[in-house]
Structures are given as C-alpha cells and as structure tokens.
Amino acid sequence: MNPLALYLLFVKIGFCTFGGGFAMIPFFQDELVTRRALMAPAEFADIVALAQITPGPVGLNAATYIGQQQAGFLGGLAATLGGATPSLVLGLLVAYFLKAFEQNRHWRALLCGIRPATLGLIVSAVVFFAETSLFTAPLAALWRAGESFGICWQGVVIFAASLLAEWLWKPNVLWVMLGAALAGWLLFL
C-alpha cells in the first residue's frame, strides 16, 4: 500500500472506532487480514502484542508498525498520522461542544448505545487472540465437521499465569509481558 492509502485507511478506522486502541483491533484485523490479506492472522497477533509492550497507545503503535511494514518510513508516518487524526478532530469537537451537550438526553442515549458496542469490539479482539494463541484452529472449527480443533497447552499456561498475576499482584504490564515472553521462549523452544 502507498502512504496516502495507509493514511486514509487508518483515518477511516479511527473515525469508525470508539473505545481506544483495543476497540480498533477488530477493524485492523478485518481490513488488513481478512479483506486485504496483507498479513496472516498470527503475524497480526504478533504485531498487536509488540504494540502493547511499546510505550504509547496500542492502536497507534500497531498502525505505525503496520504502516512501516507496508511502505517503509513514510508508510509508518502516514499510518500514525491517520490513526491520530480522528482522535484529534473528535477531541477538539468534544471539548468545544461538551458543555452544550452535557445534559442532553439524546446525547446520553447515544453514549449508552456506544458503550456496549465498544465492549463487543473488545471481546471480538479477545476472541481473535484466543484463536491465535490458545487454540490450534479458529473457534468456528468446533461447529464444522472434519476440522480438527485443539488447545495449545503452552498458551493456556501463559494466559492463566498472566491473568492470575494481574488479579493477585497488579504488576506493571511490562513485567507481565516480559514474563510471558520468557515463558514462551521456555515452553515453545
């Protein structure tokens, strides 16, 4: 993809997404993996995992990496700017109109509809990552005759340990990711 196409793609994704970087992941996956076939699901999952451990918003980090991968430095810059443009525009509009709409019942009703949709998008991202890290086939294989489906025990162990550590000790995300990387290296070697 050329830098202008990357910019426009990430502007479109940014304007269609509410809820931050994790809500963008299903849109990234749909556009880049499913529709355009620019990368494999496992490659996309790796990009998002790397984007999460680098400083900054996961959506912008992923956009930067994907843009750089597709069109070099200019592609990374274009994708980053494309991902940031909607937030900047919408943030300025919200700041300008916030007081006027703060008590408006129609505005509140719209937000009540957006919140569960955002949760649905985040859960969609969770399912995508489960398919690429905990299972040996997409979840749809459970319902299709003749397709094998299994569980990646190493992924389940790392997931469970990360979840338990987060619930019990609330460590810095960086330590969880480093521990998971070390566990992956030991278990998948």
CSV table of C-alpha atoms in Angstrom, one decimal:
chain,number,residue,atom,x,y,z
A,1,MET,CA,0.0,0.0,0.0
A,2,ASN,CA,1.2,3.5,-0.6
A,3,PRO,CA,1.4,6.1,2.2
A,4,LEU,CA,-1.7,8.0,1.1
A,5,ALA,CA,-3.8,4.8,1.1
A,6,LEU,CA,-2.4,3.9,4.5
A,7,TYR,CA,-3.3,7.4,5.9
A,8,LEU,CA,-6.9,7.1,4.5
A,9,LEU,CA,-7.3,3.6,5.8
A,10,PHE,CA,-6.3,4.5,9.3
A,11,VAL,CA,-8.4,7.7,9.3
A,12,LYS,CA,-11.4,5.6,8.3
A,13,ILE,CA,-10.7,3.1,11.1
A,14,GLY,CA,-10.1,5.9,13.6
A,15,PHE,CA,-13.4,7.6,12.8
A,16,CYS,CA,-15.3,4.3,13.0
A,17,THR,CA,-13.9,3.3,16.4
A,18,PHE,CA,-14.9,4.3,19.9
A,19,GLY,CA,-13.2,3.0,22.9
A,20,GLY,CA,-9.5,3.3,22.3
A,21,GLY,CA,-6.8,1.1,20.8
A,22,PHE,CA,-8.2,-2.3,21.8
A,23,ALA,CA,-11.6,-1.4,20.1
A,24,MET,CA,-9.6,-0.7,16.9
A,25,ILE,CA,-8.1,-4.2,16.8
A,26,PRO,CA,-11.1,-5.9,15.2
A,27,PHE,CA,-11.2,-3.2,12.5
A,28,PHE,CA,-7.4,-3.6,11.8
A,29,GLN,CA,-7.9,-7.3,11.6
A,30,ASP,CA,-10.9,-7.1,9.3
A,31,GLU,CA,-9.2,-4.6,6.9
A,32,LEU,CA,-5.6,-5.9,7.0
A,33,VAL,CA,-6.0,-9.7,7.5
A,34,THR,CA,-9.5,-10.6,6.1
A,35,ARG,CA,-10.3,-8.1,3.4
A,36,ARG,CA,-6.9,-7.1,2.0
A,37,ALA,CA,-4.9,-10.2,3.0
A,38,LEU,CA,-1.8,-8.1,3.8
A,39,MET,CA,-0.8,-10.3,6.6
A,40,ALA,CA,-1.5,-13.6,8.2
A,41,PRO,CA,-3.6,-13.8,11.5
A,42,ALA,CA,-0.6,-15.0,13.5
A,43,GLU,CA,1.6,-12.1,12.1
A,44,PHE,CA,-1.1,-9.6,13.0
A,45,ALA,CA,-1.4,-11.0,16.5
A,46,ASP,CA,2.4,-10.6,16.9
A,47,ILE,CA,2.2,-7.0,15.8
A,48,VAL,CA,-0.5,-6.2,18.3
A,49,ALA,CA,1.4,-8.0,21.1
A,50,LEU,CA,4.5,-5.9,20.2
A,51,ALA,CA,2.4,-2.7,20.0
A,52,GLN,CA,1.1,-3.4,23.5
A,53,ILE,CA,4.5,-3.6,25.1
A,54,THR,CA,5.9,-0.5,23.5
A,55,PRO,CA,5.1,2.9,25.1
A,56,GLY,CA,2.0,4.6,23.8
A,57,PRO,CA,-1.5,3.7,22.7
A,58,VAL,CA,-1.7,0.2,21.3
A,59,GLY,CA,-3.8,1.4,18.3
A,60,LEU,CA,-1.2,4.0,17.2
A,61,ASN,CA,1.7,1.7,17.9
A,62,ALA,CA,0.1,-1.1,15.7
A,63,ALA,CA,-0.7,1.4,13.0
A,64,THR,CA,2.9,2.7,13.0
A,65,TYR,CA,4.3,-0.8,12.7
A,66,ILE,CA,1.8,-1.9,10.1
A,67,GLY,CA,2.4,1.2,8.0
A,68,GLN,CA,6.2,0.8,8.2
A,69,GLN,CA,5.9,-2.8,7.2
A,70,GLN,CA,3.7,-1.9,4.2
A,71,ALA,CA,5.5,1.2,2.9
A,72,GLY,CA,8.6,1.9,4.9
A,73,PHE,CA,9.2,5.0,7.0
A,74,LEU,CA,6.7,7.1,5.1
A,75,GLY,CA,4.1,4.4,5.5
A,76,GLY,CA,4.7,4.3,9.2
A,77,LEU,CA,4.4,8.0,9.5
A,78,ALA,CA,1.2,8.1,7.3
A,79,ALA,CA,-0.4,5.3,9.3
A,80,THR,CA,0.4,7.0,12.6
A,81,LEU,CA,-0.9,10.4,11.4
A,82,GLY,CA,-4.0,8.6,10.0
A,83,GLY,CA,-4.7,6.9,13.3
A,84,ALA,CA,-4.1,10.2,15.3
A,85,THR,CA,-6.2,12.5,13.1
A,86,PRO,CA,-9.6,11.2,14.1
A,87,SER,CA,-8.8,11.4,17.8
A,88,LEU,CA,-7.5,15.0,17.4
A,89,VAL,CA,-10.5,16.1,15.4
A,90,LEU,CA,-13.1,14.4,17.6
A,91,GLY,CA,-11.3,15.5,20.8
A,92,LEU,CA,-11.4,19.1,19.7
A,93,LEU,CA,-15.1,18.8,18.8
A,94,VAL,CA,-16.0,17.2,22.1
A,95,ALA,CA,-14.1,19.8,24.0
A,96,TYR,CA,-15.9,22.6,22.1
A,97,PHE,CA,-19.4,21.2,22.4
A,98,LEU,CA,-19.2,19.3,25.8
A,99,LYS,CA,-20.9,21.9,27.9
A,100,ALA,CA,-23.7,22.3,25.4
A,101,PHE,CA,-24.5,18.6,25.2
A,102,GLU,CA,-23.6,17.5,28.8
A,103,GLN,CA,-27.2,17.2,30.0
A,104,ASN,CA,-28.8,16.4,26.6
A,105,ARG,CA,-30.8,13.2,26.8
A,106,HIS,CA,-30.3,12.4,23.2
A,107,TRP,CA,-26.5,12.6,23.6
A,108,ARG,CA,-26.7,10.5,26.7
A,109,ALA,CA,-28.8,7.9,24.9
A,110,LEU,CA,-26.2,7.8,22.0
A,111,LEU,CA,-23.4,7.1,24.5
A,112,CYS,CA,-25.5,4.4,26.2
A,113,GLY,CA,-25.6,2.6,22.8
A,114,ILE,CA,-21.9,3.2,22.1
A,115,ARG,CA,-20.6,1.7,25.3
A,116,PRO,CA,-21.9,-1.9,24.8
A,117,ALA,CA,-20.8,-1.8,21.2
A,118,THR,CA,-17.3,-0.9,22.3
A,119,LEU,CA,-17.4,-3.8,24.8
A,120,GLY,CA,-18.4,-6.1,21.9
A,121,LEU,CA,-15.5,-4.9,19.8
A,122,ILE,CA,-13.0,-5.5,22.6
A,123,VAL,CA,-14.5,-9.0,23.2
A,124,SER,CA,-14.1,-9.6,19.4
A,125,ALA,CA,-10.4,-8.8,19.9
A,126,VAL,CA,-10.2,-11.2,22.8
A,127,VAL,CA,-11.7,-14.0,20.6
A,128,PHE,CA,-9.2,-13.2,17.8
A,129,PHE,CA,-6.3,-13.5,20.2
A,130,ALA,CA,-7.7,-16.7,21.7
A,131,GLU,CA,-7.8,-18.2,18.3
A,132,THR,CA,-4.2,-17.3,17.5
A,133,SER,CA,-2.7,-18.2,20.9
A,134,LEU,CA,-4.8,-20.6,22.9
A,135,PHE,CA,-6.4,-22.9,20.2
A,136,THR,CA,-5.0,-24.7,17.3
A,137,ALA,CA,-7.8,-23.7,14.9
A,138,PRO,CA,-10.4,-20.9,14.8
A,139,LEU,CA,-13.4,-21.4,17.1
A,140,ALA,CA,-15.6,-22.0,14.1
A,141,ALA,CA,-13.9,-25.4,13.7
A,142,LEU,CA,-15.9,-26.6,16.7
A,143,TRP,CA,-19.0,-26.5,14.5
A,144,ARG,CA,-17.6,-27.7,11.3
A,145,ALA,CA,-17.4,-31.4,10.7
A,146,GLY,CA,-14.0,-32.8,9.7
A,147,GLU,CA,-11.9,-29.9,11.1
A,148,SER,CA,-9.5,-30.6,13.9
A,149,PHE,CA,-9.6,-28.4,16.9
A,150,GLY,CA,-7.3,-28.4,19.9
A,151,ILE,CA,-5.9,-26.4,22.7
A,152,CYS,CA,-2.4,-25.1,22.8
A,153,TRP,CA,-1.5,-26.0,26.4
A,154,GLN,CA,1.5,-23.7,26.5
A,155,GLY,CA,-0.6,-20.7,25.5
A,156,VAL,CA,-3.2,-21.7,28.2
A,157,VAL,CA,-0.5,-21.9,30.9
A,158,ILE,CA,0.9,-18.4,29.9
A,159,PHE,CA,-2.6,-16.9,29.8
A,160,ALA,CA,-3.6,-18.4,33.2
A,161,ALA,CA,-0.3,-17.3,34.8
A,162,SER,CA,-0.7,-13.7,33.4
A,163,LEU,CA,-4.3,-13.5,34.4
A,164,LEU,CA,-3.5,-14.8,37.9
A,165,ALA,CA,-0.6,-12.4,38.4
A,166,GLU,CA,-2.7,-9.5,37.2
A,167,TRP,CA,-5.6,-10.3,39.6
A,168,LEU,CA,-3.3,-11.0,42.6
A,169,TRP,CA,-0.5,-8.5,42.4
A,170,LYS,CA,-1.4,-6.0,39.7
A,171,PRO,CA,2.2,-5.8,38.3
A,172,ASN,CA,3.3,-3.4,35.7
A,173,VAL,CA,2.2,-4.6,32.3
A,174,LEU,CA,5.8,-4.6,31.1
A,175,TRP,CA,6.7,-7.3,33.7
A,176,VAL,CA,3.8,-9.4,32.7
A,177,MET,CA,4.8,-9.2,29.0
A,178,LEU,CA,8.5,-9.9,29.8
A,179,GLY,CA,7.5,-12.9,31.9
A,180,ALA,CA,5.2,-14.2,29.2
A,181,ALA,CA,7.9,-13.8,26.6
A,182,LEU,CA,10.4,-15.7,28.8
A,183,ALA,CA,7.7,-18.4,29.4
A,184,GLY,CA,7.0,-18.6,25.7
A,185,TRP,CA,10.7,-19.0,25.0
A,186,LEU,CA,11.0,-21.8,27.5
A,187,LEU,CA,7.7,-23.6,26.6
A,188,PHE,CA,7.9,-23.3,22.8
A,189,LEU,CA,11.6,-23.9,22.4
